[in-house]
Tab-separated table of N, CA and C in Angstrom:
chain	number	residue	atom	x	y	z
A	1	MET	N	-15.615	53.549	-10.222
A	1	MET	CA	-16.822	53.727	-9.439
A	1	MET	C	-17.380	52.358	-9.054
A	2	GLU	N	-17.572	52.165	-7.776
A	2	GLU	CA	-18.110	50.907	-7.278
A	2	GLU	C	-19.619	51.012	-7.127
A	3	ILE	N	-20.330	50.075	-7.709
A	3	ILE	CA	-21.778	49.985	-7.506
A	3	ILE	C	-21.995	48.769	-6.611
A	4	MET	N	-22.479	49.025	-5.408
A	4	MET	CA	-22.611	47.981	-4.398
A	4	MET	C	-24.070	47.757	-4.010
A	5	ILE	N	-24.378	46.512	-3.717
A	5	ILE	CA	-25.667	46.153	-3.137
A	5	ILE	C	-25.422	46.032	-1.637
A	6	THR	N	-26.179	46.773	-0.853
A	6	THR	CA	-25.982	46.760	0.593
A	6	THR	C	-27.002	45.832	1.237
A	7	LEU	N	-26.476	44.851	1.959
A	7	LEU	CA	-27.293	43.911	2.724
A	7	LEU	C	-27.071	44.214	4.205
A	8	PRO	N	-27.822	43.585	5.114
A	8	PRO	CA	-27.672	43.921	6.527
A	8	PRO	C	-26.236	43.867	7.067
A	9	HIS	N	-25.473	42.818	6.744
A	9	HIS	CA	-24.121	42.706	7.291
A	9	HIS	C	-23.064	42.565	6.207
A	10	ALA	N	-23.407	42.974	4.997
A	10	ALA	CA	-22.461	42.812	3.894
A	10	ALA	C	-22.761	43.796	2.771
A	11	ARG	N	-21.728	44.026	1.979
A	11	ARG	CA	-21.884	44.804	0.748
A	11	ARG	C	-21.297	43.964	-0.378
A	12	ILE	N	-22.030	43.878	-1.473
A	12	ILE	CA	-21.600	43.044	-2.605
A	12	ILE	C	-21.581	43.901	-3.856
A	13	GLY	N	-20.461	43.841	-4.565
A	13	GLY	CA	-20.318	44.586	-5.814
A	13	GLY	C	-21.228	44.006	-6.885
A	14	LEU	N	-21.821	44.872	-7.653
A	14	LEU	CA	-22.750	44.434	-8.694
A	14	LEU	C	-22.062	43.596	-9.763
A	15	TRP	N	-20.786	43.837	-10.005
A	15	TRP	CA	-20.074	43.080	-11.030
A	15	TRP	C	-19.890	41.614	-10.645
A	16	ILE	N	-20.085	41.271	-9.370
A	16	ILE	CA	-20.001	39.876	-8.925
A	16	ILE	C	-21.080	39.043	-9.620
A	17	ILE	N	-22.224	39.662	-9.907
A	17	ILE	CA	-23.306	38.952	-10.605
A	17	ILE	C	-22.825	38.477	-11.975
A	18	VAL	N	-22.028	39.301	-12.641
A	18	VAL	CA	-21.476	38.918	-13.944
A	18	VAL	C	-20.586	37.685	-13.799
A	19	LEU	N	-19.769	37.650	-12.753
A	19	LEU	CA	-18.910	36.490	-12.529
A	19	LEU	C	-19.713	35.231	-12.237
A	20	VAL	N	-20.763	35.374	-11.442
A	20	VAL	CA	-21.606	34.215	-11.129
A	20	VAL	C	-22.288	33.693	-12.398
A	21	VAL	N	-22.768	34.588	-13.235
A	21	VAL	CA	-23.372	34.179	-14.514
A	21	VAL	C	-22.333	33.483	-15.381
A	22	LEU	N	-21.110	33.997	-15.415
A	22	LEU	CA	-20.031	33.378	-16.179
A	22	LEU	C	-19.748	31.963	-15.689
A	23	ILE	N	-19.688	31.784	-14.385
A	23	ILE	CA	-19.432	30.465	-13.806
A	23	ILE	C	-20.553	29.496	-14.166
A	24	VAL	N	-21.793	29.921	-13.985
A	24	VAL	CA	-22.944	29.061	-14.289
A	24	VAL	C	-22.993	28.722	-15.777
A	25	ALA	N	-22.739	29.702	-16.638
A	25	ALA	CA	-22.766	29.460	-18.086
A	25	ALA	C	-21.677	28.476	-18.500
A	26	ALA	N	-20.497	28.608	-17.939
A	26	ALA	CA	-19.403	27.693	-18.286
A	26	ALA	C	-19.725	26.275	-17.833
A	27	LEU	N	-20.298	26.135	-16.647
A	27	LEU	CA	-20.681	24.801	-16.171
A	27	LEU	C	-21.820	24.230	-17.006
A	28	TRP	N	-22.751	25.073	-17.411
A	28	TRP	CA	-23.887	24.645	-18.217
A	28	TRP	C	-23.432	24.124	-19.579
A	29	ARG	N	-22.478	24.829	-20.187
A	29	ARG	CA	-22.011	24.471	-21.531
A	29	ARG	C	-21.029	23.302	-21.513
A	30	SER	N	-20.430	23.021	-20.373
A	30	SER	CA	-19.471	21.915	-20.281
A	30	SER	C	-20.203	20.591	-20.373
A	31	SER	N	-19.542	19.638	-20.985
A	31	SER	CA	-20.189	18.334	-21.152
A	31	SER	C	-19.716	17.359	-20.082
A	32	GLY	N	-20.658	16.729	-19.461
A	32	GLY	CA	-20.349	15.668	-18.514
A	32	GLY	C	-20.287	16.123	-17.071
A	33	ILE	N	-20.873	15.318	-16.221
A	33	ILE	CA	-20.906	15.612	-14.793
A	33	ILE	C	-19.506	15.518	-14.180
A	34	MET	N	-18.698	14.581	-14.673
A	34	MET	CA	-17.354	14.428	-14.122
A	34	MET	C	-16.488	15.651	-14.434
A	35	TYR	N	-16.626	16.190	-15.637
A	35	TYR	CA	-15.864	17.383	-15.986
A	35	TYR	C	-16.322	18.569	-15.146
A	36	ASN	N	-17.628	18.693	-14.939
A	36	ASN	CA	-18.145	19.777	-14.095
A	36	ASN	C	-17.649	19.644	-12.658
A	37	LEU	N	-17.594	18.420	-12.155
A	37	LEU	CA	-17.053	18.211	-10.804
A	37	LEU	C	-15.574	18.564	-10.755
A	38	HIS	N	-14.844	18.250	-11.826
A	38	HIS	CA	-13.435	18.625	-11.915
A	38	HIS	C	-13.289	20.144	-11.877
A	39	VAL	N	-14.101	20.829	-12.658
A	39	VAL	CA	-14.061	22.295	-12.704
A	39	VAL	C	-14.366	22.873	-11.324
A	40	LEU	N	-15.401	22.372	-10.676
A	40	LEU	CA	-15.753	22.864	-9.340
A	40	LEU	C	-14.648	22.584	-8.324
A	41	SER	N	-14.060	21.401	-8.389
A	41	SER	CA	-13.001	21.068	-7.428
A	41	SER	C	-11.761	21.934	-7.657
A	42	VAL	N	-11.429	22.226	-8.919
A	42	VAL	CA	-10.307	23.123	-9.196
A	42	VAL	C	-10.623	24.530	-8.683
A	43	GLY	N	-11.855	24.979	-8.867
A	43	GLY	CA	-12.255	26.297	-8.358
A	43	GLY	C	-12.157	26.380	-6.848
A	44	ILE	N	-12.584	25.335	-6.167
A	44	ILE	CA	-12.495	25.302	-4.706
A	44	ILE	C	-11.035	25.255	-4.265
A	45	LEU	N	-10.228	24.469	-4.958
A	45	LEU	CA	-8.790	24.424	-4.662
A	45	LEU	C	-8.175	25.810	-4.816
A	46	LEU	N	-8.501	26.494	-5.906
A	46	LEU	CA	-7.955	27.830	-6.128
A	46	LEU	C	-8.452	28.829	-5.089
A	47	GLY	N	-9.679	28.649	-4.619
A	47	GLY	CA	-10.180	29.496	-3.543
A	47	GLY	C	-9.345	29.326	-2.283
A	48	SER	N	-9.004	28.079	-1.978
A	48	SER	CA	-8.166	27.815	-0.808
A	48	SER	C	-6.759	28.367	-0.994
A	49	VAL	N	-6.205	28.214	-2.196
A	49	VAL	CA	-4.866	28.742	-2.481
A	49	VAL	C	-4.877	30.268	-2.399
A	50	SER	N	-5.902	30.880	-2.971
A	50	SER	CA	-6.018	32.339	-2.936
A	50	SER	C	-6.094	32.841	-1.494
A	51	PHE	N	-6.917	32.200	-0.693
A	51	PHE	CA	-7.035	32.572	0.722
A	51	PHE	C	-5.695	32.384	1.442
A	52	PHE	N	-5.059	31.247	1.220
A	52	PHE	CA	-3.771	30.966	1.847
A	52	PHE	C	-2.736	32.031	1.480
A	53	LEU	N	-2.702	32.398	0.204
A	53	LEU	CA	-1.741	33.415	-0.229
A	53	LEU	C	-2.049	34.776	0.387
A	54	GLN	N	-3.326	35.135	0.469
A	54	GLN	CA	-3.676	36.415	1.090
A	54	GLN	C	-3.235	36.456	2.548
A	55	GLU	N	-3.303	35.321	3.203
A	55	GLU	CA	-2.949	35.252	4.617
A	55	GLU	C	-1.443	35.176	4.859
A	56	THR	N	-0.698	34.538	3.952
A	56	THR	CA	0.687	34.201	4.294
A	56	THR	C	1.757	34.753	3.363
A	57	ILE	N	1.415	35.266	2.206
A	57	ILE	CA	2.471	35.631	1.256
A	57	ILE	C	3.383	36.723	1.812
A	58	HIS	N	2.855	37.573	2.672
A	58	HIS	CA	3.702	38.622	3.258
A	58	HIS	C	4.747	38.049	4.217
A	59	LEU	N	4.564	36.797	4.641
A	59	LEU	CA	5.527	36.154	5.532
A	59	LEU	C	6.738	35.612	4.777
A	60	PHE	N	6.602	35.463	3.455
A	60	PHE	CA	7.674	34.918	2.623
A	60	PHE	C	8.065	35.924	1.550
A	61	PRO	N	8.849	36.930	1.907
A	61	PRO	CA	9.193	37.961	0.921
A	61	PRO	C	9.935	37.411	-0.294
A	62	SER	N	10.600	36.264	-0.139
A	62	SER	CA	11.317	35.692	-1.279
A	62	SER	C	10.365	35.158	-2.353
A	63	MET	N	9.096	34.906	-1.993
A	63	MET	CA	8.103	34.436	-2.970
A	63	MET	C	7.529	35.572	-3.804
A	64	VAL	N	7.712	36.795	-3.359
A	64	VAL	CA	7.099	37.935	-4.026
A	64	VAL	C	7.945	38.340	-5.232
A	65	LEU	N	7.323	38.317	-6.407
A	65	LEU	CA	7.973	38.730	-7.648
A	65	LEU	C	7.348	40.044	-8.094
A	66	GLY	N	7.967	41.138	-7.777
A	66	GLY	CA	7.424	42.447	-8.143
A	66	GLY	C	6.442	42.956	-7.116
A	67	SER	N	5.272	42.338	-7.062
A	67	SER	CA	4.260	42.726	-6.078
A	67	SER	C	3.520	41.484	-5.600
A	68	VAL	N	2.834	41.633	-4.496
A	68	VAL	CA	2.066	40.520	-3.938
A	68	VAL	C	0.969	40.089	-4.919
A	69	GLU	N	0.268	41.053	-5.491
A	69	GLU	CA	-0.823	40.734	-6.426
A	69	GLU	C	-0.307	39.988	-7.650
A	70	PHE	N	0.828	40.431	-8.189
A	70	PHE	CA	1.401	39.782	-9.363
A	70	PHE	C	1.840	38.360	-9.029
A	71	SER	N	2.442	38.175	-7.870
A	71	SER	CA	2.890	36.842	-7.459
A	71	SER	C	1.714	35.891	-7.289
A	72	MET	N	0.641	36.385	-6.665
A	72	MET	CA	-0.554	35.556	-6.501
A	72	MET	C	-1.149	35.202	-7.858
A	73	ALA	N	-1.254	36.185	-8.733
A	73	ALA	CA	-1.833	35.957	-10.054
A	73	ALA	C	-0.989	34.979	-10.860
A	74	LEU	N	0.322	35.062	-10.726
A	74	LEU	CA	1.212	34.165	-11.457
A	74	LEU	C	1.035	32.721	-11.001
A	75	LEU	N	0.984	32.499	-9.706
A	75	LEU	CA	0.808	31.141	-9.189
A	75	LEU	C	-0.559	30.583	-9.565
A	76	ILE	N	-1.607	31.354	-9.355
A	76	ILE	CA	-2.957	30.892	-9.676
A	76	ILE	C	-3.107	30.701	-11.185
A	77	GLY	N	-2.585	31.628	-11.967
A	77	GLY	CA	-2.667	31.509	-13.423
A	77	GLY	C	-1.964	30.280	-13.940
A	78	PHE	N	-0.801	29.961	-13.383
A	78	PHE	CA	-0.088	28.760	-13.808
A	78	PHE	C	-0.872	27.501	-13.447
A	79	MET	N	-1.464	27.498	-12.248
A	79	MET	CA	-2.254	26.331	-11.838
A	79	MET	C	-3.451	26.124	-12.763
A	80	VAL	N	-4.169	27.204	-13.057
A	80	VAL	CA	-5.342	27.093	-13.934
A	80	VAL	C	-4.925	26.644	-15.324
A	81	SER	N	-3.846	27.213	-15.851
A	81	SER	CA	-3.375	26.848	-17.186
A	81	SER	C	-2.975	25.380	-17.261
A	82	SER	N	-2.457	24.863	-16.168
A	82	SER	CA	-2.038	23.463	-16.136
A	82	SER	C	-3.210	22.505	-16.001
A	83	LEU	N	-4.276	22.939	-15.349
A	83	LEU	CA	-5.379	22.031	-15.035
A	83	LEU	C	-6.569	22.122	-15.984
A	84	ILE	N	-6.794	23.279	-16.588
A	84	ILE	CA	-7.964	23.509	-17.442
A	84	ILE	C	-7.477	24.051	-18.782
A	85	LYS	N	-7.998	23.491	-19.875
A	85	LYS	CA	-7.539	23.915	-21.199
A	85	LYS	C	-8.518	24.836	-21.929
A	86	VAL	N	-9.796	24.760	-21.656
A	86	VAL	CA	-10.808	25.545	-22.366
A	86	VAL	C	-10.835	26.968	-21.809
A	87	PRO	N	-10.656	27.988	-22.669
A	87	PRO	CA	-10.566	29.376	-22.174
A	87	PRO	C	-11.772	29.843	-21.352
A	88	ALA	N	-12.981	29.545	-21.790
A	88	ALA	CA	-14.168	29.984	-21.037
A	88	ALA	C	-14.222	29.321	-19.664
A	89	VAL	N	-13.831	28.070	-19.604
A	89	VAL	CA	-13.822	27.357	-18.325
A	89	VAL	C	-12.701	27.893	-17.435
A	90	GLN	N	-11.574	28.290	-18.034
A	90	GLN	CA	-10.514	28.910	-17.256
A	90	GLN	C	-11.017	30.185	-16.575
A	91	LEU	N	-11.763	30.998	-17.321
A	91	LEU	CA	-12.325	32.225	-16.731
A	91	LEU	C	-13.262	31.890	-15.581
A	92	ALA	N	-14.076	30.858	-15.764
A	92	ALA	CA	-15.010	30.464	-14.712
A	92	ALA	C	-14.268	29.970	-13.476
A	93	VAL	N	-13.220	29.184	-13.683
A	93	VAL	CA	-12.456	28.648	-12.547
A	93	VAL	C	-11.733	29.767	-11.809
A	94	VAL	N	-11.127	30.686	-12.547
A	94	VAL	CA	-10.469	31.832	-11.907
A	94	VAL	C	-11.496	32.633	-11.112
A	95	SER	N	-12.653	32.858	-11.711
A	95	SER	CA	-13.709	33.625	-11.027
A	95	SER	C	-14.146	32.928	-9.747
A	96	LEU	N	-14.412	31.642	-9.843
A	96	LEU	CA	-14.841	30.883	-8.671
A	96	LEU	C	-13.761	30.885	-7.598
A	97	GLY	N	-12.523	30.644	-7.991
A	97	GLY	CA	-11.433	30.603	-7.028
A	97	GLY	C	-11.212	31.923	-6.312
A	98	LEU	N	-11.182	33.005	-7.080
A	98	LEU	CA	-10.950	34.308	-6.451
A	98	LEU	C	-12.132	34.738	-5.586
A	99	LEU	N	-13.349	34.431	-6.030
A	99	LEU	CA	-14.526	34.765	-5.207
A	99	LEU	C	-14.519	33.988	-3.896
A	100	LEU	N	-14.212	32.698	-3.970
A	100	LEU	CA	-14.165	31.900	-2.741
A	100	LEU	C	-13.034	32.363	-1.826
A	101	GLY	N	-11.859	32.621	-2.393
A	101	GLY	CA	-10.734	33.085	-1.587
A	101	GLY	C	-11.042	34.392	-0.878
A	102	GLU	N	-11.658	35.315	-1.611
A	102	GLU	CA	-12.028	36.603	-1.012
A	102	GLU	C	-13.118	36.423	0.053
A	103	THR	N	-14.073	35.531	-0.209
A	103	THR	CA	-15.132	35.258	0.766
A	103	THR	C	-14.553	34.661	2.039
A	104	TYR	N	-13.650	33.671	1.902
A	104	TYR	CA	-12.991	33.091	3.075
A	104	TYR	C	-12.271	34.179	3.874
A	105	PHE	N	-11.491	35.007	3.164
A	105	PHE	CA	-10.700	36.050	3.813
A	105	PHE	C	-11.597	37.037	4.556
A	106	ARG	N	-12.651	37.493	3.895
A	106	ARG	CA	-13.559	38.469	4.523
A	106	ARG	C	-14.306	37.846	5.696
A	107	PHE	N	-14.677	36.569	5.574
A	107	PHE	CA	-15.404	35.903	6.659
A	107	PHE	C	-14.508	35.717	7.882
A	108	ILE	N	-13.273	35.281	7.656
A	108	ILE	CA	-12.346	35.060	8.765
A	108	ILE	C	-12.036	36.370	9.492
A	109	HIS	N	-11.963	37.461	8.754
A	109	HIS	CA	-11.601	38.761	9.334
A	109	HIS	C	-12.817	39.674	9.522
A	110	LYS	N	-13.990	39.093	9.671
A	110	LYS	CA	-15.197	39.919	9.764
A	110	LYS	C	-15.212	40.818	10.989
A	111	GLY	N	-14.439	40.489	12.005
A	111	GLY	CA	-14.350	41.352	13.173
A	111	GLY	C	-13.490	42.586	12.931
A	112	GLN	N	-12.523	42.472	12.020
A	112	GLN	CA	-11.604	43.575	11.760
A	112	GLN	C	-12.022	44.421	10.559
A	113	ILE	N	-12.597	43.800	9.550
A	113	ILE	CA	-12.983	44.521	8.333
A	113	ILE	C	-14.430	44.212	7.981
A	114	GLU	N	-15.038	45.135	7.263
A	114	GLU	CA	-16.411	44.955	6.824
A	114	GLU	C	-16.458	43.846	5.770
A	115	PHE	N	-17.539	43.050	5.793
A	115	PHE	CA	-17.688	42.012	4.773
A	115	PHE	C	-18.143	42.697	3.488
A	116	GLN	N	-17.187	42.906	2.610
A	116	GLN	CA	-17.447	43.603	1.355
A	116	GLN	C	-16.859	42.760	0.229
A	117	LEU	N	-17.717	42.152	-0.561
A	117	LEU	CA	-17.290	41.281	-1.656
A	117	LEU	C	-17.478	42.020	-2.974
A	118	GLY	N	-16.403	42.145	-3.728
A	118	GLY	CA	-16.512	42.808	-5.016
A	118	GLY	C	-15.890	44.182	-5.036
A	119	THR	N	-14.826	44.349	-4.270
A	119	THR	CA	-14.133	45.632	-4.247
A	119	THR	C	-13.343	45.819	-5.538
A	120	THR	N	-12.871	47.031	-5.748
A	120	THR	CA	-12.048	47.287	-6.931
A	120	THR	C	-10.723	46.534	-6.842
A	121	MET	N	-10.251	46.276	-5.632
A	121	MET	CA	-9.015	45.497	-5.467
A	121	MET	C	-9.212	44.067	-5.976
A	122	LEU	N	-10.357	43.464	-5.655
A	122	LEU	CA	-10.663	42.129	-6.159
A	122	LEU	C	-10.826	42.163	-7.676
A	123	GLN	N	-11.439	43.206	-8.181
A	123	GLN	CA	-11.616	43.331	-9.624
A	123	GLN	C	-10.255	43.435	-10.326
A	124	ASP	N	-9.353	44.217	-9.779
A	124	ASP	CA	-8.003	44.307	-10.342
A	124	ASP	C	-7.290	42.968	-10.278
A	125	ARG	N	-7.419	42.265	-9.154
A	125	ARG	CA	-6.803	40.948	-8.995
A	125	ARG	C	-7.379	39.973	-10.026
A	126	TRP	N	-8.690	40.052	-10.264
A	126	TRP	CA	-9.344	39.169	-11.233
A	126	TRP	C	-8.792	39.418	-12.636
A	127	TRP	N	-8.751	40.694	-13.050
A	127	TRP	CA	-8.246	41.011	-14.386
A	127	TRP	C	-6.796	40.561	-14.557
A	128	LEU	N	-5.960	40.812	-13.569
A	128	LEU	CA	-4.558	40.418	-13.650
A	128	LEU	C	-4.424	38.899	-13.734
A	129	THR	N	-5.190	38.197	-12.928
A	129	THR	CA	-5.123	36.736	-12.924
A	129	THR	C	-5.630	36.163	-14.240
A	130	VAL	N	-6.703	36.714	-14.779
A	130	VAL	CA	-7.224	36.248	-16.066
A	130	VAL	C	-6.186	36.473	-17.165
A	131	TYR	N	-5.577	37.642	-17.182
A	131	TYR	CA	-4.572	37.959	-18.191
A	131	TYR	C	-3.392	36.989	-18.095
A	132	ILE	N	-2.877	36.794	-16.896
A	132	ILE	CA	-1.731	35.901	-16.718
A	132	ILE	C	-2.119	34.460	-17.047
A	133	THR	N	-3.332	34.048	-16.706
A	133	THR	CA	-3.792	32.697	-17.027
A	133	THR	C	-3.793	32.470	-18.534
A	134	ARG	N	-4.357	33.415	-19.279
A	134	ARG	CA	-4.423	33.252	-20.740
A	134	ARG	C	-3.035	33.289	-21.374
A	135	VAL	N	-2.168	34.186	-20.915
A	135	VAL	CA	-0.812	34.247	-21.460
A	135	VAL	C	-0.066	32.950	-21.154
A	136	THR	N	-0.199	32.458	-19.933
A	136	THR	CA	0.458	31.208	-19.551
A	136	THR	C	-0.082	30.045	-20.364
A	137	SER	N	-1.391	30.010	-20.594
A	137	SER	CA	-1.979	28.942	-21.412
A	137	SER	C	-1.423	28.960	-22.824
A	138	LEU	N	-1.336	30.137	-23.402
A	138	LEU	CA	-0.801	30.247	-24.757
A	138	LEU	C	0.673	29.850	-24.803
A	139	LEU	N	1.435	30.237	-23.791
A	139	LEU	CA	2.844	29.841	-23.743
A	139	LEU	C	3.000	28.333	-23.594
A	140	LEU	N	2.208	27.720	-22.716
A	140	LEU	CA	2.275	26.270	-22.538
A	140	LEU	C	1.870	25.541	-23.818
A	141	ALA	N	0.810	26.004	-24.472
A	141	ALA	CA	0.374	25.382	-25.731
A	141	ALA	C	1.451	25.532	-26.805
A	142	SER	N	2.101	26.679	-26.849
A	142	SER	CA	3.175	26.895	-27.822
A	142	SER	C	4.358	25.987	-27.545
A	143	MET	N	4.718	25.846	-26.280
A	143	MET	CA	5.840	24.965	-25.926
A	143	MET	C	5.532	23.514	-26.279
A	144	ILE	N	4.301	23.078	-26.061
A	144	ILE	CA	3.919	21.709	-26.414
A	144	ILE	C	3.977	21.520	-27.923
A	145	LEU	N	3.465	22.483	-28.674
A	145	LEU	CA	3.495	22.401	-30.134
A	145	LEU	C	4.931	22.391	-30.653
A	146	ILE	N	5.776	23.250	-30.116
A	146	ILE	CA	7.184	23.284	-30.519
A	146	ILE	C	7.863	21.956	-30.203
A	147	SER	N	7.552	21.391	-29.032
A	147	SER	CA	8.145	20.107	-28.651
A	147	SER	C	7.712	19.005	-29.605
A	148	LYS	N	6.431	18.964	-29.948
A	148	LYS	CA	5.937	17.950	-30.881
A	148	LYS	C	6.581	18.100	-32.250
A	149	LYS	N	6.674	19.335	-32.737
A	149	LYS	CA	7.296	19.583	-34.040
A	149	LYS	C	8.772	19.192	-34.014
A	150	SER	N	9.450	19.500	-32.914
A	150	SER	CA	10.872	19.169	-32.803
A	150	SER	C	11.092	17.671	-32.804
A	151	VAL	N	10.293	16.954	-32.038
A	151	VAL	CA	10.407	15.493	-32.002
A	151	VAL	C	10.108	14.917	-33.381
A	152	SER	N	9.087	15.419	-34.030
A	152	SER	CA	8.743	14.956	-35.374
A	152	SER	C	9.894	15.220	-36.348
A	153	TRP	N	10.487	16.403	-36.251
A	153	TRP	CA	11.601	16.764	-37.129
A	153	TRP	C	12.802	15.854	-36.885
A	154	ILE	N	13.102	15.567	-35.616
A	154	ILE	CA	14.233	14.693	-35.270
A	154	ILE	C	13.978	13.271	-35.754
A	155	VAL	N	12.767	12.754	-35.523
A	155	VAL	CA	12.427	11.395	-35.956
A	155	VAL	C	12.520	11.284	-37.471
A	156	THR	N	12.024	12.271	-38.186
A	156	THR	CA	12.097	12.270	-39.646
A	156	THR	C	13.552	12.287	-40.110
A	157	GLY	N	14.367	13.089	-39.469
A	157	GLY	CA	15.788	13.147	-39.816
A	157	GLY	C	16.495	11.842	-39.565
A	158	VAL	N	16.229	11.205	-38.450
A	158	VAL	CA	16.843	9.920	-38.123
A	158	VAL	C	16.397	8.864	-39.127
A	159	ARG	N	15.131	8.852	-39.495
A	159	ARG	CA	14.633	7.882	-40.489
A	159	ARG	C	15.322	8.064	-41.834
A	160	LYS	N	15.518	9.308	-42.235
A	160	LYS	CA	16.207	9.573	-43.505
A	160	LYS	C	17.647	9.062	-43.461
A	161	ILE	N	18.310	9.279	-42.327
A	161	ILE	CA	19.696	8.808	-42.185
A	161	ILE	C	19.743	7.292	-42.231
A	162	VAL	N	18.802	6.620	-41.530
A	162	VAL	CA	18.766	5.158	-41.520
A	162	VAL	C	18.479	4.628	-42.917
A	163	ARG	N	17.558	5.210	-43.661
A	163	ARG	CA	17.241	4.778	-45.022
A	163	ARG	C	18.426	4.990	-45.942
A	164	HIS	N	19.107	6.096	-45.759
A	164	HIS	CA	20.249	6.404	-46.609
A	164	HIS	C	21.379	5.413	-46.425
A	165	ARG	N	21.582	4.907	-45.219
A	165	ARG	CA	22.646	3.952	-44.917
A	165	ARG	C	22.305	2.564	-45.438
A	166	GLU	N	21.032	2.293	-45.623
A	166	GLU	CA	20.651	0.949	-46.089
A	166	GLU	C	20.864	0.853	-47.524
């Protein structure tokens, strides 16, 4: 069930307010103006990527893995996981990026479609992207930890061999 706020030339889903609060809270809790600018710039970048993918992914069927939504979520999730490490900030960046991408898309196509921000399709895209972002973050963190442990294990083994030969 969609609960929408109707404005003169737009409809906005009520759940968008939750995303805006999440974004503001994450920026508020983050330390440092430079980090906040980084978070905002990543969110704007993701908004542009999201818009670009909505416009062009159907032109490149070889980029589609399973479905268009899954492919978009995978690319955006990997980017967020690579650029932002704090989980709450990742949620804020995903929210900002998807909201901006959807806003760009709806604004550009305002002659063909109604300006409606906060549809169930966007909500599904948000949940999928958040899930993939967190899974990708955990996988990347695990790979880094495994790599560090492996290097440590190899270095320790080499040191033991060198000591034994002396």
